[in-house]
Coordinates of C-alpha atoms and ligand atoms in Angstrom, one line a residue:
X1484 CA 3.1 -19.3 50.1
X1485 CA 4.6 -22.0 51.8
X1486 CA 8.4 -22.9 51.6
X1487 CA 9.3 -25.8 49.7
X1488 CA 11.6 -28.5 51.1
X1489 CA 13.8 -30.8 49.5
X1490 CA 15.3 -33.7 51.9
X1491 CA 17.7 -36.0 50.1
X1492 CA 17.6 -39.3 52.2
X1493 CA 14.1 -38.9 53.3
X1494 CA 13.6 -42.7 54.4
X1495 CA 16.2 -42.5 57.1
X1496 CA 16.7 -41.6 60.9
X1497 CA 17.2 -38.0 60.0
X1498 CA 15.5 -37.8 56.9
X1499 CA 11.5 -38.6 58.8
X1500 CA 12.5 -36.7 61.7
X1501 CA 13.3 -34.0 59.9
X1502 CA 10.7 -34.1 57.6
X1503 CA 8.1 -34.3 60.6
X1504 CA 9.6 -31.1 61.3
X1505 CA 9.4 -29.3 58.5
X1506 CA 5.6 -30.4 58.4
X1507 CA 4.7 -29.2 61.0
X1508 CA 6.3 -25.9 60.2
X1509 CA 4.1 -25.7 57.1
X1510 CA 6.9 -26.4 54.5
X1511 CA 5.8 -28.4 51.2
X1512 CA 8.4 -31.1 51.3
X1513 CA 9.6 -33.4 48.7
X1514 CA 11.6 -36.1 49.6
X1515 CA 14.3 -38.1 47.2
X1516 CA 13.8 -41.9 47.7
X1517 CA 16.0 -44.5 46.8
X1518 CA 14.1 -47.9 44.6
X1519 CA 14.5 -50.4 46.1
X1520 CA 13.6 -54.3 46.2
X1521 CA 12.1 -54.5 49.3
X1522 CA 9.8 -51.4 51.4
X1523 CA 12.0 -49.1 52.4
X1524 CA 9.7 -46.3 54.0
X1525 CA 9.0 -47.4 57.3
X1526 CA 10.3 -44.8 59.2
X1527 CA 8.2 -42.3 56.7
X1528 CA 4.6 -44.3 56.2
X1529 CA 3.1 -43.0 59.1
X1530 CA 3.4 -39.1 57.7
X1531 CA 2.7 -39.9 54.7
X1532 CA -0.8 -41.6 55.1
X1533 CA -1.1 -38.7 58.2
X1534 CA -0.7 -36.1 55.4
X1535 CA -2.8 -37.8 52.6
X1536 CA -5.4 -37.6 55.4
X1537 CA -5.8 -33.9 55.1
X1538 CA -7.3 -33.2 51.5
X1539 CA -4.1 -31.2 51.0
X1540 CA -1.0 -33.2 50.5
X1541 CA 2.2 -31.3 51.2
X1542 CA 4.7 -34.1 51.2
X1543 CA 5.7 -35.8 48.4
X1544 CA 8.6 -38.0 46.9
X1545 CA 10.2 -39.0 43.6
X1546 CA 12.7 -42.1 42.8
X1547 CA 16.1 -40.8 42.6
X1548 CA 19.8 -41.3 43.4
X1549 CA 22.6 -39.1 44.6
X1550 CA 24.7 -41.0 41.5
X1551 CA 22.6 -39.8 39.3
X1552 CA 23.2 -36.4 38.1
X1553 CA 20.5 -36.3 35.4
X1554 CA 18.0 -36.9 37.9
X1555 CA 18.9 -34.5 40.9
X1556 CA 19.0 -31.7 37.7
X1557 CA 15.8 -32.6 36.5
X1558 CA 13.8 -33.1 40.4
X1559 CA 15.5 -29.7 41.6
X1560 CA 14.1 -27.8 38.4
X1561 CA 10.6 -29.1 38.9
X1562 CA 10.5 -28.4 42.6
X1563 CA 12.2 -24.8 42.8
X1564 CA 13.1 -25.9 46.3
X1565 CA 13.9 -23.2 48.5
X1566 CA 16.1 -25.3 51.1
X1567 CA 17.7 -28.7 50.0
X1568 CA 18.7 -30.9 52.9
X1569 CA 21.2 -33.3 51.5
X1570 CA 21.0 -36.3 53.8
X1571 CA 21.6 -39.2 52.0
X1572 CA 24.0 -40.8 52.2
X1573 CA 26.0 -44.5 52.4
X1574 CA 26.3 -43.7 56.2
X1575 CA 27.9 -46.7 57.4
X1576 CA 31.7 -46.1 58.8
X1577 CA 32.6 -50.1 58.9
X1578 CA 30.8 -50.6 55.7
X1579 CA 32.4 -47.8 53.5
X1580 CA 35.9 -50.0 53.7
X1581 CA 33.9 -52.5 51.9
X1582 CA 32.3 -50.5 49.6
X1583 CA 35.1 -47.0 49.2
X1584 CA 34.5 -46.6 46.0
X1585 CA 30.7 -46.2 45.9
X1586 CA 31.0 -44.4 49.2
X1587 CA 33.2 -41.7 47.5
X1588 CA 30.4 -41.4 44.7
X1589 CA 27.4 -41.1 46.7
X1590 CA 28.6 -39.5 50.1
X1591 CA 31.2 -37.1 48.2
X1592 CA 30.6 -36.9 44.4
X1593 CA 26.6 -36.8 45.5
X1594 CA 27.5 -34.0 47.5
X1595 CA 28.8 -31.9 44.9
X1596 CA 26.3 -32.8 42.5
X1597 CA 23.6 -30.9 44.3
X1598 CA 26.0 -28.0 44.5
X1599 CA 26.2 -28.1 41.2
X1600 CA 22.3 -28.8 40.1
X1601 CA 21.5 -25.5 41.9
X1602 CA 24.2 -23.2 40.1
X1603 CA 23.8 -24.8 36.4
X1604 CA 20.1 -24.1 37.1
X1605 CA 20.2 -20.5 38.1
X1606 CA 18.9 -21.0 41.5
X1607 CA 22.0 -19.7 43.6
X1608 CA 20.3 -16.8 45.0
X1609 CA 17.2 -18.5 45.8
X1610 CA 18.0 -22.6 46.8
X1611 CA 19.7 -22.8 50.5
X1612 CA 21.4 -25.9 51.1
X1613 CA 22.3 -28.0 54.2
X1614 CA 24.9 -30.1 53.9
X1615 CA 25.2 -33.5 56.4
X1616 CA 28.7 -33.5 57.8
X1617 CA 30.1 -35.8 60.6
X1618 CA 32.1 -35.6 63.7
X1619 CA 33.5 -38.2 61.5
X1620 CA 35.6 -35.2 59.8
X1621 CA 37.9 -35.4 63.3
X1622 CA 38.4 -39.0 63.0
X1623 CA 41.8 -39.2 65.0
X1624 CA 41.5 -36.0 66.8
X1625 CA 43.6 -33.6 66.9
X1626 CA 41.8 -31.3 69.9
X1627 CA 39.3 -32.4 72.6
X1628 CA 36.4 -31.2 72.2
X1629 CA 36.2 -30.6 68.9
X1630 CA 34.8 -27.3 68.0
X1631 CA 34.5 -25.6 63.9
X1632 CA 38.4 -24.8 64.6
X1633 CA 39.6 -28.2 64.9
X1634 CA 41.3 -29.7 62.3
X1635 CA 40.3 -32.7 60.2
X1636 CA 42.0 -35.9 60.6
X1637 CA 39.3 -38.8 59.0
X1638 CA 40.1 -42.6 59.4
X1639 CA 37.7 -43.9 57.0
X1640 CA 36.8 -44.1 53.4
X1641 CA 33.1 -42.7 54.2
X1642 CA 35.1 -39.8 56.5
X1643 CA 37.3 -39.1 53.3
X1644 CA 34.6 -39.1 51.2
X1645 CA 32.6 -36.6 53.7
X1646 CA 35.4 -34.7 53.8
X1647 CA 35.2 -33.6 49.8
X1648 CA 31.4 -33.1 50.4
X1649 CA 32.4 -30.3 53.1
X1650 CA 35.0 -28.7 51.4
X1651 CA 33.0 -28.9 48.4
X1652 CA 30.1 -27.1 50.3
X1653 CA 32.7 -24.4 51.3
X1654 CA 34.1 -24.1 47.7
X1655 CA 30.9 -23.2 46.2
X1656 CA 29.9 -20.7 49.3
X1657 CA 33.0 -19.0 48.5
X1658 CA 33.3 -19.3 44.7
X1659 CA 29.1 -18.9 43.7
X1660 CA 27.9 -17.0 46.8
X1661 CA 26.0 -19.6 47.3
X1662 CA 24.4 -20.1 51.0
X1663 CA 25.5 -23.4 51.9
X1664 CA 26.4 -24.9 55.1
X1665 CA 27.8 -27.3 56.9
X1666 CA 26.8 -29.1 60.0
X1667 CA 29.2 -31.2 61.8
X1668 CA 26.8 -33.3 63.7
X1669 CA 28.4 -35.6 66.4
X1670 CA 26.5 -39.1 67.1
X1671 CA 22.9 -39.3 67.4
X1672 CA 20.2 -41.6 67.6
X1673 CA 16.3 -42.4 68.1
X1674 CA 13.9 -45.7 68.1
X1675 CA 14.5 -45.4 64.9
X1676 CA 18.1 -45.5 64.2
X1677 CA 19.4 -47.8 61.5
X1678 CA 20.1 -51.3 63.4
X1679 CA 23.3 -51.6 62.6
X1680 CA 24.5 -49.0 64.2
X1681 CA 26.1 -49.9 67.4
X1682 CA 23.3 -48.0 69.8
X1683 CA 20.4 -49.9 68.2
X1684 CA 22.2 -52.7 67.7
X1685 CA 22.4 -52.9 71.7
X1686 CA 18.7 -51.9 72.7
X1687 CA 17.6 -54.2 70.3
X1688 CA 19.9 -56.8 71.8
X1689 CA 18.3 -55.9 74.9
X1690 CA 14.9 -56.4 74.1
X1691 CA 15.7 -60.2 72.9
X1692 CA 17.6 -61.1 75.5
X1693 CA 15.2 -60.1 77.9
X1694 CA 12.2 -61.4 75.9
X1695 CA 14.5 -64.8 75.4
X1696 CA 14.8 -64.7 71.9
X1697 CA 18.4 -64.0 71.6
X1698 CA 21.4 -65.1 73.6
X1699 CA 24.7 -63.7 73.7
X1700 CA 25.3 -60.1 71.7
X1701 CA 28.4 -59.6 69.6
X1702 CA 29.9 -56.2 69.5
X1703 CA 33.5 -55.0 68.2
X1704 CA 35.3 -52.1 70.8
X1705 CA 33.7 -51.5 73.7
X1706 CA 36.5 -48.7 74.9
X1707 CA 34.9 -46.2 71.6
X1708 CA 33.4 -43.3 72.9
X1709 CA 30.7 -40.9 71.6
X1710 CA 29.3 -37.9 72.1
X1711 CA 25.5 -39.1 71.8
X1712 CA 22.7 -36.9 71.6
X1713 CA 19.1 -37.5 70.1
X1714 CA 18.1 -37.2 66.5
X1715 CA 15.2 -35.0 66.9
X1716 CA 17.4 -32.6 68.3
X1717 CA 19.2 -32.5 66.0
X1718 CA 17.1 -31.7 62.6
X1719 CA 15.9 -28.5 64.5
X1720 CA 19.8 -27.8 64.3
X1721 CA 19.5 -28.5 60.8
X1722 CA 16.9 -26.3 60.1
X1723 CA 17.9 -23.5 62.3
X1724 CA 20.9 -23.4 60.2
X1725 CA 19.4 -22.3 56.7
X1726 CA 17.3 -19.9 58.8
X1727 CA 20.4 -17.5 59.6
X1728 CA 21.3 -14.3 57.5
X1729 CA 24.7 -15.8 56.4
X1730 CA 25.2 -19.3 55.8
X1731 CA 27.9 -20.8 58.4
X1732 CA 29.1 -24.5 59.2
X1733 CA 28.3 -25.5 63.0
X1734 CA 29.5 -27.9 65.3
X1735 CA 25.8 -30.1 67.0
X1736 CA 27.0 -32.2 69.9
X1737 CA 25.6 -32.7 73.5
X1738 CA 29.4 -32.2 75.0
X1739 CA 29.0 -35.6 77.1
X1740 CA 31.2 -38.7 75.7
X1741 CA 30.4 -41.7 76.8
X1742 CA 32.4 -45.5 76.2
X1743 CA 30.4 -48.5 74.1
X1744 CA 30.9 -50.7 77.2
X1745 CA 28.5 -47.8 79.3
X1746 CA 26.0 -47.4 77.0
X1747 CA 25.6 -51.1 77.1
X1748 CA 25.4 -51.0 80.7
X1749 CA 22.9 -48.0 80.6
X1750 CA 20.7 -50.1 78.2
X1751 CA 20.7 -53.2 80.2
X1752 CA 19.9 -51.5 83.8
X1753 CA 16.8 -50.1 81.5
X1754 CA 15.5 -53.5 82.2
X1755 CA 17.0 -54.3 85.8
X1756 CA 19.9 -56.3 84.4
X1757 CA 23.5 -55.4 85.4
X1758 CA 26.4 -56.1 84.2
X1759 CA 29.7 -56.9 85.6
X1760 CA 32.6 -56.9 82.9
X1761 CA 35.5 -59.0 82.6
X1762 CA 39.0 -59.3 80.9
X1763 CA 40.6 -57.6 78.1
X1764 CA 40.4 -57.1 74.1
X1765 CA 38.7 -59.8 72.7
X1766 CA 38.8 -62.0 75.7
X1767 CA 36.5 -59.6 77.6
X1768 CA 32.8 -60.6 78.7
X1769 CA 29.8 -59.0 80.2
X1770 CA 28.2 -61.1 82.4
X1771 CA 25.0 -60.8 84.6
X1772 CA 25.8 -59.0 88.2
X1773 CA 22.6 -58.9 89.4
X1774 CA 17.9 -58.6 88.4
X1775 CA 16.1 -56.4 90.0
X1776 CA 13.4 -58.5 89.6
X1777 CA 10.6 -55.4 89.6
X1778 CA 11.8 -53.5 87.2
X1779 CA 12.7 -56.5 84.7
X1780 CA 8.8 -57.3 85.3
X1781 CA 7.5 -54.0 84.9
X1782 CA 9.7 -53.6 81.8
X1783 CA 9.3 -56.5 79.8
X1784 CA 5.7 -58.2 81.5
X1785 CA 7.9 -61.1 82.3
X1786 CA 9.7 -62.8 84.9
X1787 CA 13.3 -63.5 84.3
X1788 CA 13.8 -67.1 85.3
X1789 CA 15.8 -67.9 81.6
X1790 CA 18.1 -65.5 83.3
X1791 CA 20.9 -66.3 85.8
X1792 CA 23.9 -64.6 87.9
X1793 CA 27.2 -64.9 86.1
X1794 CA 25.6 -65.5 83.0
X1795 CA 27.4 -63.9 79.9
X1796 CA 25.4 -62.0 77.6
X1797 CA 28.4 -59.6 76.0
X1798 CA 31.1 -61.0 73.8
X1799 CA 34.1 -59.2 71.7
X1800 CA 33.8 -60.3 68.0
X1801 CA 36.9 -59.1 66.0
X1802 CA 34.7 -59.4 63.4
X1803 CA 33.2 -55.6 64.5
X1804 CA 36.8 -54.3 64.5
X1805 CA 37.8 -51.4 61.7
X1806 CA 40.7 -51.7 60.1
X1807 CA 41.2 -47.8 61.5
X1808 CA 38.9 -46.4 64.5
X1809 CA 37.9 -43.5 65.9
X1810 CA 38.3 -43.7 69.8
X1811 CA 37.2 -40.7 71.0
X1812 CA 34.5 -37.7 69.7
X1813 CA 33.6 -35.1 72.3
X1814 CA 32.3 -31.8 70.5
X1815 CA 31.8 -28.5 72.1
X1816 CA 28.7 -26.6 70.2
X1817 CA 29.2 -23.2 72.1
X1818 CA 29.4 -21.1 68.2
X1819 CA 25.5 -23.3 67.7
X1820 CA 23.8 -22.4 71.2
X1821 CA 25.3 -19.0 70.9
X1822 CA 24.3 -18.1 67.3
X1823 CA 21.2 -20.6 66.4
X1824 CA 20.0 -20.5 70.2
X1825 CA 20.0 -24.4 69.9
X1826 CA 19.7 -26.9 73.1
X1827 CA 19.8 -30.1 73.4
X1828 CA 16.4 -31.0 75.1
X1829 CA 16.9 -35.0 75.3
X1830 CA 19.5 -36.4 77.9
X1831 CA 21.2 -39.7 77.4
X1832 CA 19.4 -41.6 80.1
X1833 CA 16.3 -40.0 78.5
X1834 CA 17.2 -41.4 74.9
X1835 CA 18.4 -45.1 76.3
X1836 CA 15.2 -45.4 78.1
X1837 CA 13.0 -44.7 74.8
X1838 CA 14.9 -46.3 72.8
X1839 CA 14.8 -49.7 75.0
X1840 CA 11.5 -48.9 75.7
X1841 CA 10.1 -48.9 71.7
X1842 CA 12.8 -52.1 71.2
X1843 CA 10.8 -54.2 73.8
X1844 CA 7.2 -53.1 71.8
X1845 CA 8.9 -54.0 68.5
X1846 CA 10.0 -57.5 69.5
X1847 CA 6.6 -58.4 71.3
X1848 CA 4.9 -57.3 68.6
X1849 CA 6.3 -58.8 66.1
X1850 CA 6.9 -62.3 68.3
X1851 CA 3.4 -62.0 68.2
X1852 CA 2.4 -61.5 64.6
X1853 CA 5.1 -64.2 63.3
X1854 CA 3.7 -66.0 66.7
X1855 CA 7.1 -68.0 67.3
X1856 CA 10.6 -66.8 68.3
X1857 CA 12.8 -66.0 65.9
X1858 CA 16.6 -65.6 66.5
X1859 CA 18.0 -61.7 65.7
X1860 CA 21.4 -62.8 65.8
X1861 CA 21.5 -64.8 62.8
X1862 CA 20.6 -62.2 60.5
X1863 CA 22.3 -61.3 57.5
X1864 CA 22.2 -57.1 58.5
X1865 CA 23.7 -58.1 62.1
X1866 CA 27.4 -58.4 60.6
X1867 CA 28.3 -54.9 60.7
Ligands
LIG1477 P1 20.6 -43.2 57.5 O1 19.5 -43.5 58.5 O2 21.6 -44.3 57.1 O3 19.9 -42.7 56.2 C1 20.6 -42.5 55.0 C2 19.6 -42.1 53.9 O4 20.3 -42.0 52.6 C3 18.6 -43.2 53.6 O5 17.4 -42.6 53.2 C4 19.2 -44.0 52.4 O6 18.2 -44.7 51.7 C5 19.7 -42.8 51.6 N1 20.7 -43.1 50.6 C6 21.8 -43.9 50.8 N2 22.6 -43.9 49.7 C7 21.9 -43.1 48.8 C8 22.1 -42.8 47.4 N3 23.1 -43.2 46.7 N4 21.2 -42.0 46.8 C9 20.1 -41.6 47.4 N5 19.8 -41.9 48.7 C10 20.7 -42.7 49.4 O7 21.4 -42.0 58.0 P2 21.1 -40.9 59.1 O8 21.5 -41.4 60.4 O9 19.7 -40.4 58.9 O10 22.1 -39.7 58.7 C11 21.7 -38.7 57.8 C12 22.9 -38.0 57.2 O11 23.7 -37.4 58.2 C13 23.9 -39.0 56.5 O12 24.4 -38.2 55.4 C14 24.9 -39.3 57.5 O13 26.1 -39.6 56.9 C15 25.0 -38.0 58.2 N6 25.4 -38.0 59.7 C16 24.7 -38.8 60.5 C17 25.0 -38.8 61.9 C18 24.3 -39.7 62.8 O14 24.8 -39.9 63.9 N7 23.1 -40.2 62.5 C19 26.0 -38.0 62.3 C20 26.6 -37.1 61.4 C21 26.3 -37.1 60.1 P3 17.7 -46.2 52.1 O15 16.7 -45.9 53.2 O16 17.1 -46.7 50.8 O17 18.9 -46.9 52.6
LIG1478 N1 28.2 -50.5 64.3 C1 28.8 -51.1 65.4 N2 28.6 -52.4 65.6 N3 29.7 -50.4 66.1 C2 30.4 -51.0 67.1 C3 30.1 -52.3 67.4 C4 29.2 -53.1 66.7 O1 29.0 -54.3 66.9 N4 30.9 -52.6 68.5 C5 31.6 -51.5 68.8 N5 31.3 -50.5 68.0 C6 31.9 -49.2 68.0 C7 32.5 -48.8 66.6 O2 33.7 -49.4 66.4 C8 32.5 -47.3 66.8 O3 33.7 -46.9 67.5 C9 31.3 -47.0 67.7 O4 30.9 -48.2 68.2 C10 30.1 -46.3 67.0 O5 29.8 -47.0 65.9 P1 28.5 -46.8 65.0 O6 27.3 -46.8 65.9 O7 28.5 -47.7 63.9 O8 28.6 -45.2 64.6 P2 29.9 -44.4 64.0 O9 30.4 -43.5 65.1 O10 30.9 -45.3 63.4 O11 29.2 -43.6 62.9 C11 28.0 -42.9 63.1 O12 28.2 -41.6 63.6 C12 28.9 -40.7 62.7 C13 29.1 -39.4 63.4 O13 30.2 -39.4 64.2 C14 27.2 -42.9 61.8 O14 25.9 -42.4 62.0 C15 27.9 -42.0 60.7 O15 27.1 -41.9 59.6 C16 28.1 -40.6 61.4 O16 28.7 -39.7 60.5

């Protein structure tokens, strides 16, 4: 018999990886999924029309929300799940101060509504759970690096609201004996990261630019820094978790941190453009330094004549300030590599590089389906 899966945020970055994972491990898995007015399963079509494919489906979904109660009951008694992966979530930090009180519902609320599903339902001793934490948890930390000792210190309604959702994980552990765990997973990204993020928000900057569809880019802090590692990783931490004999919370992080204004730099040279920056706060600008002309060519199938020395193509927007930031994670994941035998196997440069990479195939292919240029910047999901 195969194990049954249950991923709660199934259509995003962690949500397809990890359910690629799990697929390939021979789990069933059912994934909750949002309705929604326009597609939202992009990131998920591709394994779902792989698995329809094979006469023998094994992953599935059902409409549902982790505001609704009634709904998580009824989908967890009709799937028996053996592991629930509770990843949805509203994962934006900047957006959860405009939307606290929702963020508290889904991210924390939602949270203990699963918890709750599998005890009501008898299904203590049998339902594993894995609970999405954050590095977010350390918000203005209070150790570097941040290891499963540090203490909590969150700058953000969607950090508060995570906060309950780990505590609440403990709680019912401890209280239910229930095997729940926590993983307090630092920054990571793919190709398919959300695009507001700031990562993707850069390599797809990058691809426009290059490609001459898009100007200048707009970010908020440049002087953040993250410990960022790479999203596949990362679900084989997740899964590794609910394999153990006891269910413990564990910290996932590469142990590198690196500033906004580097990875920006990183992500530009991934096309032969570097950048020089200039001035302070708001005032400051990244502006070319130099094209290696090669590797622009090589990288984009162009020549870059739009492109000029001293040109600016960074700019500080207030707009992408938080009313409260976190300026530095860093997380040490000795208690995960000793006990789970997790690695990191993707390295930063690694990561950039694909991720600019697939940016540069998404804009030339869709340049050429809507065969005309069309100007990123403007859109409505860029002010975040
Ligand atoms: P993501 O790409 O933003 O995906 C979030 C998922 O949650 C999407 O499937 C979204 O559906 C769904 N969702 C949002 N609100 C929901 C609700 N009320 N009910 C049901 N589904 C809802 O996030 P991610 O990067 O994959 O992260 C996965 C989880 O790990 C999140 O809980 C996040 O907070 C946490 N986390 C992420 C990181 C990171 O660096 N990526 C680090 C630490 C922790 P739509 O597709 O319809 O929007
Ligand atoms: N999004 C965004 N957009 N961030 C920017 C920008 C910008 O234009 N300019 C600078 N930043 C800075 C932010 O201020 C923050 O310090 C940093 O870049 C990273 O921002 P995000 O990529 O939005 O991620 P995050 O660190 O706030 O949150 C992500 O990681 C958490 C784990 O630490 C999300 O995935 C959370 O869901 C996750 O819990």
């Amino acid at each position: 018999m195969s194990k049954i899966a249950l991923i709660t945020g199934i259509t995003g970055q962690d949500g397809s990886y990890l359910a690629d994972y799990l697929l390939q491990k021979g789990y069933t898995v059912w994934g909750m999924k949002r309705r929604s007015s326009s597609f939202n399963t992009s990131r998920i079509d591709a394994l779902f029309a792989n698995d329809r494919q094979e006469g023998n489906p094994k992953f599935h979904y059902f409409y549902g929300d982790l505001t609704d109660a009634s709904n998580i009951i009824k989908y967890i008694q009709e799937i028996q799940p053996d592991e629930i992966y509770n990843l949805a979530a509203m994962s934006h930090v900047k957006v959860s101060f405009d939307t606290p009180e929702y963020t508290g519902n889904a991210d924390g609320l939602g949270t203990l509504r699963i918890l709750e599903a599998v005890r009501i339902l008898g299904l203590t001793q049998k339902t594993r759970i894995y609970q999405a934490s954050t590095s977010e948890l350390y918000g203005l930390v209070q150790e570097v690096p941040q290891t499963e000792q540090t203490p909590f210190y969150p700058r953000s309604p969607y950090g508060v609201a995570k906060l309950y959702g780990y505590w609440i994980t403990v709680n019912y552990r401890e209280a239910y004996n229930m095997f729940a765990c926590n993983g307090i997973l630092f920054n990571h990204e793919s190709p398919v990261r959300g695009e507001t993020f700031v990562t993707r928000k850069i390599t797809r900057a990058v691809a426009n630019i290059s490609l001459g569809f898009q100007g200048v880019l707009s970010l908020g802090n440049l002087d953040a820094k993250r410990d960022w590692g790479h999203a596949k990783d990362y679900v084989e931490a997740m899964y590794l978790m609910l394999q153990q004999d006891k269910p413990e919370d564990f910290v996932i992080a590469t142990g590198r941190t690196t500033a906004i204004r580097d990875f920006v730099r990183m992500a530009f040279h991934e096309v032969g453009i570097m950048l020089d920056f200039t001035g302070k706060g708001a005032d400051e600008k990244g502006i070319i330094a130099g094209i290696d002309r090669d590797l622009f060519e090589s990288q984009t199938g162009l020549e870059p004549d739009h492109l000029n020395i001293g040109q600016e193509l960074i700019q500080v927007d207030p707009f992408y300030f938080r009313p409260t930031e976190v300026n530095l994670l860093i997380g040490d994941a000795t208690k995960a590599k000793t006990k789970l035998g997790w690695q990191p196997q993707h390295t930063l440069e690694e990561m950039v590089s694909e991720m600019v990479q697939s940016d540069v195939e998404l804009v030339k292919r869709n340049h050429h389906l809507k065969n005309g240029g069309f100007l990123i910047h403007n859109k409505v999901e860029d002010l975040m």
